[in-house]
Amino acid sequence: MEADLLIHSAAQLLTVAAQGRGPKRGAAMSDLGLIPDGAVAVRGGRIARVGPTAALRATVRAAREVDASGKVVMPGFVDPHTHLVWAGDRADEFERRLAGATYQEIMAAGGGIMSTVRATRAASLAEIVAQSRPRLEAMLAHGTTTAEVKTGYGLTLEDELKLLDAITFLAEEHAVTLVPTFLGAHAIPSEYLGRADAYVDLIVEEMLPTVAHLNYRLALVPDEDDVEEETVNYRPAARFCDVFCDEGAFTVEQARRILTAAKRLGLGLKIHADEFAPLGATRLAVTLRATSADHLVCTPPDQLQALARSTTVGVALPGTPFGLGQGKYMPAREFIAAGGALALATDLNPGTCWCESMPFIIALACRAMRLTPAEAIVAATLNAAHAVGLGQKVGSLERGKEADILILDVPDHRHLAYRFGGNPVQAVFKRGDLVAGSL
Ligand code: NIG
Ligand code: FE
């Protein structure tokens, strides 16, 4: 057969091939679908064939060949939980936390998320894009080829739309596939202090219908002569709705209202669950059949078990307790033992975890949560793809999937977890094109 690209002779080719249509759970998370001396052929931006080098070389004629001797070839990382788009920074808070203040004390005093909200509201769309672009570049350089991105630092309809526009703009100009999530329920804005339910009304009655129907609404009024309209036409609807359900943020009842309304509008559901306090958000995620429940640091055992038996993917964010200098992590081993589908994400954000690197998160997950390197890799690829609803398109090297491929300059996949603080990613292919690194 004819191919555009053949990457061959990899010391280890990790297909992370799925067993069925869903994510890998429990013991199956140890299966990387590893092919020694492996090769992958790409045609039309998709995976055409995967197998031993000898078999592919005998049958594939490729326009371009890449020798991956001594290297690991694997699917691009999917980062299923990021807050990529914001303005400013919170280095001052970081220093105050080192001196003893807690994240929630700072939040209660009007800092924390609200401090970034003030900076983001004051910034123009162009400024937000300019500040977020280097972070997206860093993500790609570290091997992320698909990422979920949340709004949540606007908290007015206009400012949340500005963040959706920033996500769209970056997605248009950049190789990384971005999945937009509406997180209007990230914090109770200071102008609604003591009136949280009124803010929930605003989310349910005005913000959600707008972010869920943007394409539809705008498609009804196409105006080809009007440049502004054309620009606006690019604005996509959010694909998911998320709520920060925790002490000092939204209650379970408020989260239920918001997520139920979002579901009715056709959005997928996500929830920041049990990061600081076990309010019952994980139970809510299972009841509402959310696509993912994220954080899960202090989830009670019965709810963790229920989550493991559900179709909801559990997303661990070990960079967050690390970033906060806390010693408590999601009990990921218990979750996997109960048959759960675990994914890993960075949680990239200016407050708790400014980290663009999935390789660092993998290294941390193996130490802090006792994952094996194979489990961590599955969690950062195929299972992460399922956590953003793209499990049939990306996350593994299987025939028909998008050719999002990494070449790592290490001889064995365990080096991804074993080493840390550097970047093992040598080259990144997105739909078959070299988009970062070099050969
Ligand atoms: O996932 N917990 C809520 N959201 C982020 C933190 C955001 C911030 O502090 O700016 C998180 O940890
Ligand atoms: Fe988060």
PDB file of C-alpha atoms in Angstrom, residues 121-361:
ATOM      1  CA  ARG A 121     -11.956  40.893  32.762  1.00  0.00           C
ATOM      2  CA  ALA A 122      -9.539  43.810  32.380  1.00  0.00           C
ATOM      3  CA  ALA A 123      -7.669  42.132  29.517  1.00  0.00           C
ATOM      4  CA  SER A 124      -8.687  42.320  25.855  1.00  0.00           C
ATOM      5  CA  LEU A 125      -9.265  39.225  23.736  1.00  0.00           C
ATOM      6  CA  ALA A 126      -5.911  39.877  22.030  1.00  0.00           C
ATOM      7  CA  GLU A 127      -4.103  40.117  25.376  1.00  0.00           C
ATOM      8  CA  ILE A 128      -5.618  36.871  26.636  1.00  0.00           C
ATOM      9  CA  VAL A 129      -4.643  35.094  23.419  1.00  0.00           C
ATOM     10  CA  ALA A 130      -1.113  36.539  23.593  1.00  0.00           C
ATOM     11  CA  GLN A 131      -0.665  35.393  27.207  1.00  0.00           C
ATOM     12  CA  SER A 132      -2.160  31.934  26.628  1.00  0.00           C
ATOM     13  CA  ARG A 133      -0.330  31.131  23.376  1.00  0.00           C
ATOM     14  CA  PRO A 134       3.077  30.398  24.984  1.00  0.00           C
ATOM     15  CA  ARG A 135       1.367  27.985  27.384  1.00  0.00           C
ATOM     16  CA  LEU A 136      -0.241  26.171  24.467  1.00  0.00           C
ATOM     17  CA  GLU A 137       3.158  26.066  22.736  1.00  0.00           C
ATOM     18  CA  ALA A 138       4.666  24.500  25.855  1.00  0.00           C
ATOM     19  CA  MET A 139       1.866  21.916  25.986  1.00  0.00           C
ATOM     20  CA  LEU A 140       2.526  20.903  22.383  1.00  0.00           C
ATOM     21  CA  ALA A 141       6.295  20.776  22.928  1.00  0.00           C
ATOM     22  CA  HIS A 142       5.633  18.349  25.815  1.00  0.00           C
ATOM     23  CA  GLY A 143       3.509  16.121  23.574  1.00  0.00           C
ATOM     24  CA  THR A 144      -0.073  17.253  24.136  1.00  0.00           C
ATOM     25  CA  THR A 145      -1.978  17.024  20.838  1.00  0.00           C
ATOM     26  CA  THR A 146      -5.537  17.373  22.200  1.00  0.00           C
ATOM     27  CA  ALA A 147      -6.617  19.419  25.219  1.00  0.00           C
ATOM     28  CA  GLU A 148      -9.810  20.381  26.959  1.00  0.00           C
ATOM     29  CA  VAL A 149      -9.891  24.098  27.851  1.00  0.00           C
ATOM     30  CA  LYS A 150     -12.268  25.675  30.362  1.00  0.00           C
ATOM     31  CA  THR A 151     -13.578  29.208  30.546  1.00  0.00           C
ATOM     32  CA  GLY A 152     -14.229  30.335  34.136  1.00  0.00           C
ATOM     33  CA  TYR A 153     -12.182  33.494  34.635  1.00  0.00           C
ATOM     34  CA  GLY A 154     -14.820  35.792  33.129  1.00  0.00           C
ATOM     35  CA  LEU A 155     -17.975  35.078  35.150  1.00  0.00           C
ATOM     36  CA  THR A 156     -20.135  37.543  33.213  1.00  0.00           C
ATOM     37  CA  LEU A 157     -21.769  36.496  29.961  1.00  0.00           C
ATOM     38  CA  GLU A 158     -19.614  38.914  28.007  1.00  0.00           C
ATOM     39  CA  ASP A 159     -16.342  37.868  29.650  1.00  0.00           C
ATOM     40  CA  GLU A 160     -17.113  34.156  29.403  1.00  0.00           C
ATOM     41  CA  LEU A 161     -17.792  34.647  25.672  1.00  0.00           C
ATOM     42  CA  LYS A 162     -14.468  36.476  25.413  1.00  0.00           C
ATOM     43  CA  LEU A 163     -12.781  33.366  26.808  1.00  0.00           C
ATOM     44  CA  LEU A 164     -14.669  31.080  24.416  1.00  0.00           C
ATOM     45  CA  ASP A 165     -13.478  33.366  21.616  1.00  0.00           C
ATOM     46  CA  ALA A 166      -9.894  33.106  22.907  1.00  0.00           C
ATOM     47  CA  ILE A 167     -10.176  29.297  22.854  1.00  0.00           C
ATOM     48  CA  THR A 168     -11.568  29.383  19.320  1.00  0.00           C
ATOM     49  CA  PHE A 169      -8.889  31.774  18.126  1.00  0.00           C
ATOM     50  CA  LEU A 170      -6.110  29.597  19.549  1.00  0.00           C
ATOM     51  CA  ALA A 171      -7.705  26.454  18.125  1.00  0.00           C
ATOM     52  CA  GLU A 172      -7.822  28.048  14.662  1.00  0.00           C
ATOM     53  CA  GLU A 173      -4.182  29.079  14.618  1.00  0.00           C
ATOM     54  CA  HIS A 174      -2.657  26.149  16.477  1.00  0.00           C
ATOM     55  CA  ALA A 175      -2.057  22.457  15.861  1.00  0.00           C
ATOM     56  CA  VAL A 176      -3.428  21.259  19.207  1.00  0.00           C
ATOM     57  CA  THR A 177      -7.109  20.236  19.064  1.00  0.00           C
ATOM     58  CA  LEU A 178      -8.971  22.215  21.744  1.00  0.00           C
ATOM     59  CA  VAL A 179     -12.229  21.069  23.342  1.00  0.00           C
ATOM     60  CA  PRO A 180     -14.074  24.039  24.892  1.00  0.00           C
ATOM     61  CA  THR A 181     -15.796  23.697  28.261  1.00  0.00           C
ATOM     62  CA  PHE A 182     -18.028  26.351  29.828  1.00  0.00           C
ATOM     63  CA  LEU A 183     -17.088  26.839  33.505  1.00  0.00           C
ATOM     64  CA  GLY A 184     -19.216  29.846  34.402  1.00  0.00           C
ATOM     65  CA  ALA A 185     -19.648  28.153  37.787  1.00  0.00           C
ATOM     66  CA  HIS A 186     -15.980  28.425  38.738  1.00  0.00           C
ATOM     67  CA  ALA A 187     -16.447  30.918  41.591  1.00  0.00           C
ATOM     68  CA  ILE A 188     -19.211  33.093  42.968  1.00  0.00           C
ATOM     69  CA  PRO A 189     -18.251  36.501  41.565  1.00  0.00           C
ATOM     70  CA  SER A 190     -17.736  39.153  44.246  1.00  0.00           C
ATOM     71  CA  GLU A 191     -20.650  41.229  42.894  1.00  0.00           C
ATOM     72  CA  TYR A 192     -22.912  38.257  43.787  1.00  0.00           C
ATOM     73  CA  LEU A 193     -21.483  37.693  47.267  1.00  0.00           C
ATOM     74  CA  GLY A 194     -24.262  36.413  49.541  1.00  0.00           C
ATOM     75  CA  ARG A 195     -26.510  35.948  46.464  1.00  0.00           C
ATOM     76  CA  ALA A 196     -25.020  32.812  44.965  1.00  0.00           C
ATOM     77  CA  ASP A 197     -28.415  31.519  43.833  1.00  0.00           C
ATOM     78  CA  ALA A 198     -28.981  34.658  41.803  1.00  0.00           C
ATOM     79  CA  TYR A 199     -25.703  33.958  39.996  1.00  0.00           C
ATOM     80  CA  VAL A 200     -26.836  30.368  39.398  1.00  0.00           C
ATOM     81  CA  ASP A 201     -30.052  31.820  37.889  1.00  0.00           C
ATOM     82  CA  LEU A 202     -27.931  33.910  35.529  1.00  0.00           C
ATOM     83  CA  ILE A 203     -25.914  30.850  34.490  1.00  0.00           C
ATOM     84  CA  VAL A 204     -28.987  28.694  33.911  1.00  0.00           C
ATOM     85  CA  GLU A 205     -31.203  31.305  32.272  1.00  0.00           C
ATOM     86  CA  GLU A 206     -28.754  33.353  30.214  1.00  0.00           C
ATOM     87  CA  MET A 207     -25.250  32.010  29.997  1.00  0.00           C
ATOM     88  CA  LEU A 208     -25.945  28.339  29.285  1.00  0.00           C
ATOM     89  CA  PRO A 209     -28.504  28.828  26.504  1.00  0.00           C
ATOM     90  CA  THR A 210     -26.079  31.241  24.824  1.00  0.00           C
ATOM     91  CA  VAL A 211     -22.914  29.132  25.033  1.00  0.00           C
ATOM     92  CA  ALA A 212     -24.794  25.977  24.045  1.00  0.00           C
ATOM     93  CA  HIS A 213     -26.453  27.444  20.966  1.00  0.00           C
ATOM     94  CA  LEU A 214     -23.912  29.842  19.536  1.00  0.00           C
ATOM     95  CA  ASN A 215     -23.411  28.012  16.271  1.00  0.00           C
ATOM     96  CA  TYR A 216     -27.087  27.477  15.764  1.00  0.00           C
ATOM     97  CA  ARG A 217     -28.042  31.045  16.575  1.00  0.00           C
ATOM     98  CA  LEU A 218     -25.340  32.534  14.388  1.00  0.00           C
ATOM     99  CA  ALA A 219     -25.952  30.139  11.539  1.00  0.00           C
ATOM    100  CA  LEU A 220     -29.435  31.604  11.285  1.00  0.00           C
ATOM    101  CA  VAL A 221     -28.090  35.070  10.547  1.00  0.00           C
ATOM    102  CA  PRO A 222     -25.185  34.603   8.147  1.00  0.00           C
ATOM    103  CA  ASP A 223     -24.020  37.898   6.724  1.00  0.00           C
ATOM    104  CA  GLU A 224     -21.182  37.453   4.308  1.00  0.00           C
ATOM    105  CA  ASP A 225     -20.562  41.157   3.774  1.00  0.00           C
ATOM    106  CA  ASP A 226     -20.088  41.890   7.428  1.00  0.00           C
ATOM    107  CA  VAL A 227     -16.569  41.163   8.700  1.00  0.00           C
ATOM    108  CA  GLU A 228     -17.621  41.275  12.336  1.00  0.00           C
ATOM    109  CA  GLU A 229     -20.362  38.784  11.780  1.00  0.00           C
ATOM    110  CA  GLU A 230     -17.942  36.530   9.988  1.00  0.00           C
ATOM    111  CA  THR A 231     -15.521  36.644  12.895  1.00  0.00           C
ATOM    112  CA  VAL A 232     -18.308  35.940  15.296  1.00  0.00           C
ATOM    113  CA  ASN A 233     -19.373  33.032  13.143  1.00  0.00           C
ATOM    114  CA  TYR A 234     -16.252  31.142  14.176  1.00  0.00           C
ATOM    115  CA  ARG A 235     -17.441  31.116  17.760  1.00  0.00           C
ATOM    116  CA  PRO A 236     -18.261  27.521  18.650  1.00  0.00           C
ATOM    117  CA  ALA A 237     -20.663  26.309  21.245  1.00  0.00           C
ATOM    118  CA  ALA A 238     -19.021  24.880  24.344  1.00  0.00           C
ATOM    119  CA  ARG A 239     -18.890  21.091  24.211  1.00  0.00           C
ATOM    120  CA  PHE A 240     -18.999  20.544  27.993  1.00  0.00           C
ATOM    121  CA  CYS A 241     -20.262  22.286  31.110  1.00  0.00           C
ATOM    122  CA  ASP A 242     -18.258  22.039  34.340  1.00  0.00           C
ATOM    123  CA  VAL A 243     -18.956  23.210  37.924  1.00  0.00           C
ATOM    124  CA  PHE A 244     -16.507  23.753  40.801  1.00  0.00           C
ATOM    125  CA  CYS A 245     -18.540  22.005  43.495  1.00  0.00           C
ATOM    126  CA  ASP A 246     -16.724  22.483  46.771  1.00  0.00           C
ATOM    127  CA  GLU A 247     -16.574  24.401  50.032  1.00  0.00           C
ATOM    128  CA  GLY A 248     -16.368  28.107  49.219  1.00  0.00           C
ATOM    129  CA  ALA A 249     -17.621  27.464  45.677  1.00  0.00           C
ATOM    130  CA  PHE A 250     -20.921  25.852  44.537  1.00  0.00           C
ATOM    131  CA  THR A 251     -23.093  23.464  46.555  1.00  0.00           C
ATOM    132  CA  VAL A 252     -24.270  20.082  45.277  1.00  0.00           C
ATOM    133  CA  GLU A 253     -27.774  21.486  44.788  1.00  0.00           C
ATOM    134  CA  GLN A 254     -26.472  24.424  42.762  1.00  0.00           C
ATOM    135  CA  ALA A 255     -24.267  22.081  40.736  1.00  0.00           C
ATOM    136  CA  ARG A 256     -27.267  19.829  40.088  1.00  0.00           C
ATOM    137  CA  ARG A 257     -29.313  22.759  38.766  1.00  0.00           C
ATOM    138  CA  ILE A 258     -26.559  23.945  36.462  1.00  0.00           C
ATOM    139  CA  LEU A 259     -25.566  20.527  35.137  1.00  0.00           C
ATOM    140  CA  THR A 260     -29.163  19.394  34.625  1.00  0.00           C
ATOM    141  CA  ALA A 261     -29.846  22.516  32.576  1.00  0.00           C
ATOM    142  CA  ALA A 262     -26.622  21.980  30.605  1.00  0.00           C
ATOM    143  CA  LYS A 263     -27.545  18.393  29.865  1.00  0.00           C
ATOM    144  CA  ARG A 264     -30.934  19.460  28.536  1.00  0.00           C
ATOM    145  CA  LEU A 265     -29.137  21.811  26.156  1.00  0.00           C
ATOM    146  CA  GLY A 266     -27.030  18.941  24.835  1.00  0.00           C
ATOM    147  CA  LEU A 267     -23.741  19.705  26.600  1.00  0.00           C
ATOM    148  CA  GLY A 268     -21.571  16.960  28.069  1.00  0.00           C
ATOM    149  CA  LEU A 269     -20.970  17.189  31.817  1.00  0.00           C
ATOM    150  CA  LYS A 270     -17.848  17.530  33.954  1.00  0.00           C
ATOM    151  CA  ILE A 271     -17.443  18.366  37.603  1.00  0.00           C
ATOM    152  CA  HIS A 272     -14.654  19.521  39.943  1.00  0.00           C
ATOM    153  CA  ALA A 273     -15.447  16.992  42.679  1.00  0.00           C
ATOM    154  CA  ASP A 274     -14.072  16.541  46.191  1.00  0.00           C
ATOM    155  CA  GLU A 275     -10.908  18.610  45.763  1.00  0.00           C
ATOM    156  CA  PHE A 276     -11.105  20.042  49.287  1.00  0.00           C
ATOM    157  CA  ALA A 277     -14.345  18.797  50.903  1.00  0.00           C
ATOM    158  CA  PRO A 278     -16.490  15.700  50.234  1.00  0.00           C
ATOM    159  CA  LEU A 279     -19.820  17.416  49.517  1.00  0.00           C
ATOM    160  CA  GLY A 280     -21.298  14.599  47.395  1.00  0.00           C
ATOM    161  CA  ALA A 281     -20.230  15.866  43.968  1.00  0.00           C
ATOM    162  CA  THR A 282     -19.026  12.434  42.864  1.00  0.00           C
ATOM    163  CA  ARG A 283     -22.423  10.884  43.572  1.00  0.00           C
ATOM    164  CA  LEU A 284     -23.977  13.687  41.539  1.00  0.00           C
ATOM    165  CA  ALA A 285     -21.593  12.982  38.621  1.00  0.00           C
ATOM    166  CA  VAL A 286     -22.642   9.320  38.598  1.00  0.00           C
ATOM    167  CA  THR A 287     -26.357  10.161  38.857  1.00  0.00           C
ATOM    168  CA  LEU A 288     -26.153  12.631  35.967  1.00  0.00           C
ATOM    169  CA  ARG A 289     -23.936  10.310  33.876  1.00  0.00           C
ATOM    170  CA  ALA A 290     -21.254  12.954  33.599  1.00  0.00           C
ATOM    171  CA  THR A 291     -18.472  12.334  31.079  1.00  0.00           C
ATOM    172  CA  SER A 292     -15.892  12.885  33.822  1.00  0.00           C
ATOM    173  CA  ALA A 293     -15.496  13.644  37.528  1.00  0.00           C
ATOM    174  CA  ASP A 294     -12.219  15.380  38.324  1.00  0.00           C
ATOM    175  CA  HIS A 295      -9.902  15.805  41.378  1.00  0.00           C
ATOM    176  CA  LEU A 296     -11.460  13.108  43.688  1.00  0.00           C
ATOM    177  CA  VAL A 297      -8.903  13.781  46.422  1.00  0.00           C
ATOM    178  CA  CYS A 298     -11.285  13.269  49.339  1.00  0.00           C
ATOM    179  CA  THR A 299     -14.075  11.227  47.728  1.00  0.00           C
ATOM    180  CA  PRO A 300     -15.658   8.855  50.285  1.00  0.00           C
ATOM    181  CA  PRO A 301     -14.927   5.159  49.500  1.00  0.00           C
ATOM    182  CA  ASP A 302     -18.547   4.242  48.654  1.00  0.00           C
ATOM    183  CA  GLN A 303     -18.773   7.060  46.091  1.00  0.00           C
ATOM    184  CA  LEU A 304     -15.393   6.145  44.624  1.00  0.00           C
ATOM    185  CA  GLN A 305     -16.642   2.570  44.162  1.00  0.00           C
ATOM    186  CA  ALA A 306     -19.857   3.799  42.550  1.00  0.00           C
ATOM    187  CA  LEU A 307     -17.816   5.978  40.201  1.00  0.00           C
ATOM    188  CA  ALA A 308     -15.623   2.991  39.296  1.00  0.00           C
ATOM    189  CA  ARG A 309     -18.733   1.014  38.290  1.00  0.00           C
ATOM    190  CA  SER A 310     -20.198   3.884  36.249  1.00  0.00           C
ATOM    191  CA  THR A 311     -19.392   5.074  32.735  1.00  0.00           C
ATOM    192  CA  THR A 312     -17.982   8.350  34.128  1.00  0.00           C
ATOM    193  CA  VAL A 313     -14.197   8.642  33.754  1.00  0.00           C
ATOM    194  CA  GLY A 314     -12.332   9.601  36.950  1.00  0.00           C
ATOM    195  CA  VAL A 315      -9.716  12.278  36.236  1.00  0.00           C
ATOM    196  CA  ALA A 316      -6.790  12.543  38.645  1.00  0.00           C
ATOM    197  CA  LEU A 317      -4.964  15.876  38.835  1.00  0.00           C
ATOM    198  CA  PRO A 318      -1.896  15.150  40.972  1.00  0.00           C
ATOM    199  CA  GLY A 319      -0.230  18.409  39.904  1.00  0.00           C
ATOM    200  CA  THR A 320      -2.749  20.279  42.046  1.00  0.00           C
ATOM    201  CA  PRO A 321      -1.926  18.847  45.496  1.00  0.00           C
ATOM    202  CA  PHE A 322       1.723  19.032  44.427  1.00  0.00           C
ATOM    203  CA  GLY A 323       1.302  22.664  43.400  1.00  0.00           C
ATOM    204  CA  LEU A 324      -0.410  23.440  46.693  1.00  0.00           C
ATOM    205  CA  GLY A 325       2.301  21.630  48.626  1.00  0.00           C
ATOM    206  CA  GLN A 326      -0.291  19.223  50.041  1.00  0.00           C
ATOM    207  CA  GLY A 327       0.428  15.584  50.765  1.00  0.00           C
ATOM    208  CA  LYS A 328      -3.015  14.223  49.893  1.00  0.00           C
ATOM    209  CA  TYR A 329      -3.725  12.731  46.455  1.00  0.00           C
ATOM    210  CA  MET A 330      -6.599  10.887  44.791  1.00  0.00           C
ATOM    211  CA  PRO A 331      -6.694   7.218  45.933  1.00  0.00           C
ATOM    212  CA  ALA A 332      -6.108   6.081  42.358  1.00  0.00           C
ATOM    213  CA  ARG A 333      -5.026   2.521  43.223  1.00  0.00           C
ATOM    214  CA  GLU A 334      -8.339   1.840  44.975  1.00  0.00           C
ATOM    215  CA  PHE A 335     -10.189   3.302  41.995  1.00  0.00           C
ATOM    216  CA  ILE A 336      -8.348   1.084  39.489  1.00  0.00           C
ATOM    217  CA  ALA A 337      -8.774  -1.971  41.750  1.00  0.00           C
ATOM    218  CA  ALA A 338     -12.533  -1.333  41.747  1.00  0.00           C
ATOM    219  CA  GLY A 339     -12.541  -1.408  37.920  1.00  0.00           C
ATOM    220  CA  GLY A 340     -12.571   2.356  37.384  1.00  0.00           C
ATOM    221  CA  ALA A 341     -11.471   4.123  34.181  1.00  0.00           C
ATOM    222  CA  LEU A 342      -8.798   6.572  35.279  1.00  0.00           C
ATOM    223  CA  ALA A 343      -7.465   9.507  33.263  1.00  0.00           C
ATOM    224  CA  LEU A 344      -4.700  12.007  34.079  1.00  0.00           C
ATOM    225  CA  ALA A 345      -4.629  15.745  33.388  1.00  0.00           C
ATOM    226  CA  THR A 346      -2.508  18.770  34.250  1.00  0.00           C
ATOM    227  CA  ASP A 347      -5.235  21.121  35.599  1.00  0.00           C
ATOM    228  CA  LEU A 348      -3.041  23.895  34.144  1.00  0.00           C
ATOM    229  CA  ASN A 349      -4.191  27.075  35.969  1.00  0.00           C
ATOM    230  CA  PRO A 350      -2.649  30.155  37.613  1.00  0.00           C
ATOM    231  CA  GLY A 351      -3.667  29.294  41.185  1.00  0.00           C
ATOM    232  CA  THR A 352      -2.929  25.722  42.074  1.00  0.00           C
ATOM    233  CA  CYS A 353      -0.970  24.210  39.186  1.00  0.00           C
ATOM    234  CA  TRP A 354       0.856  26.135  36.492  1.00  0.00           C
ATOM    235  CA  CYS A 355       2.122  23.066  34.672  1.00  0.00           C
ATOM    236  CA  GLU A 356       1.872  22.395  30.933  1.00  0.00           C
ATOM    237  CA  SER A 357       3.695  19.056  30.980  1.00  0.00           C
ATOM    238  CA  MET A 358       1.911  15.702  30.797  1.00  0.00           C
ATOM    239  CA  PRO A 359       5.278  13.881  31.178  1.00  0.00           C
ATOM    240  CA  PHE A 360       5.718  15.587  34.557  1.00  0.00           C
ATOM    241  CA  ILE A 361       2.173  14.616  35.575  1.00  0.00           C
TER     242      ILE A 361
END
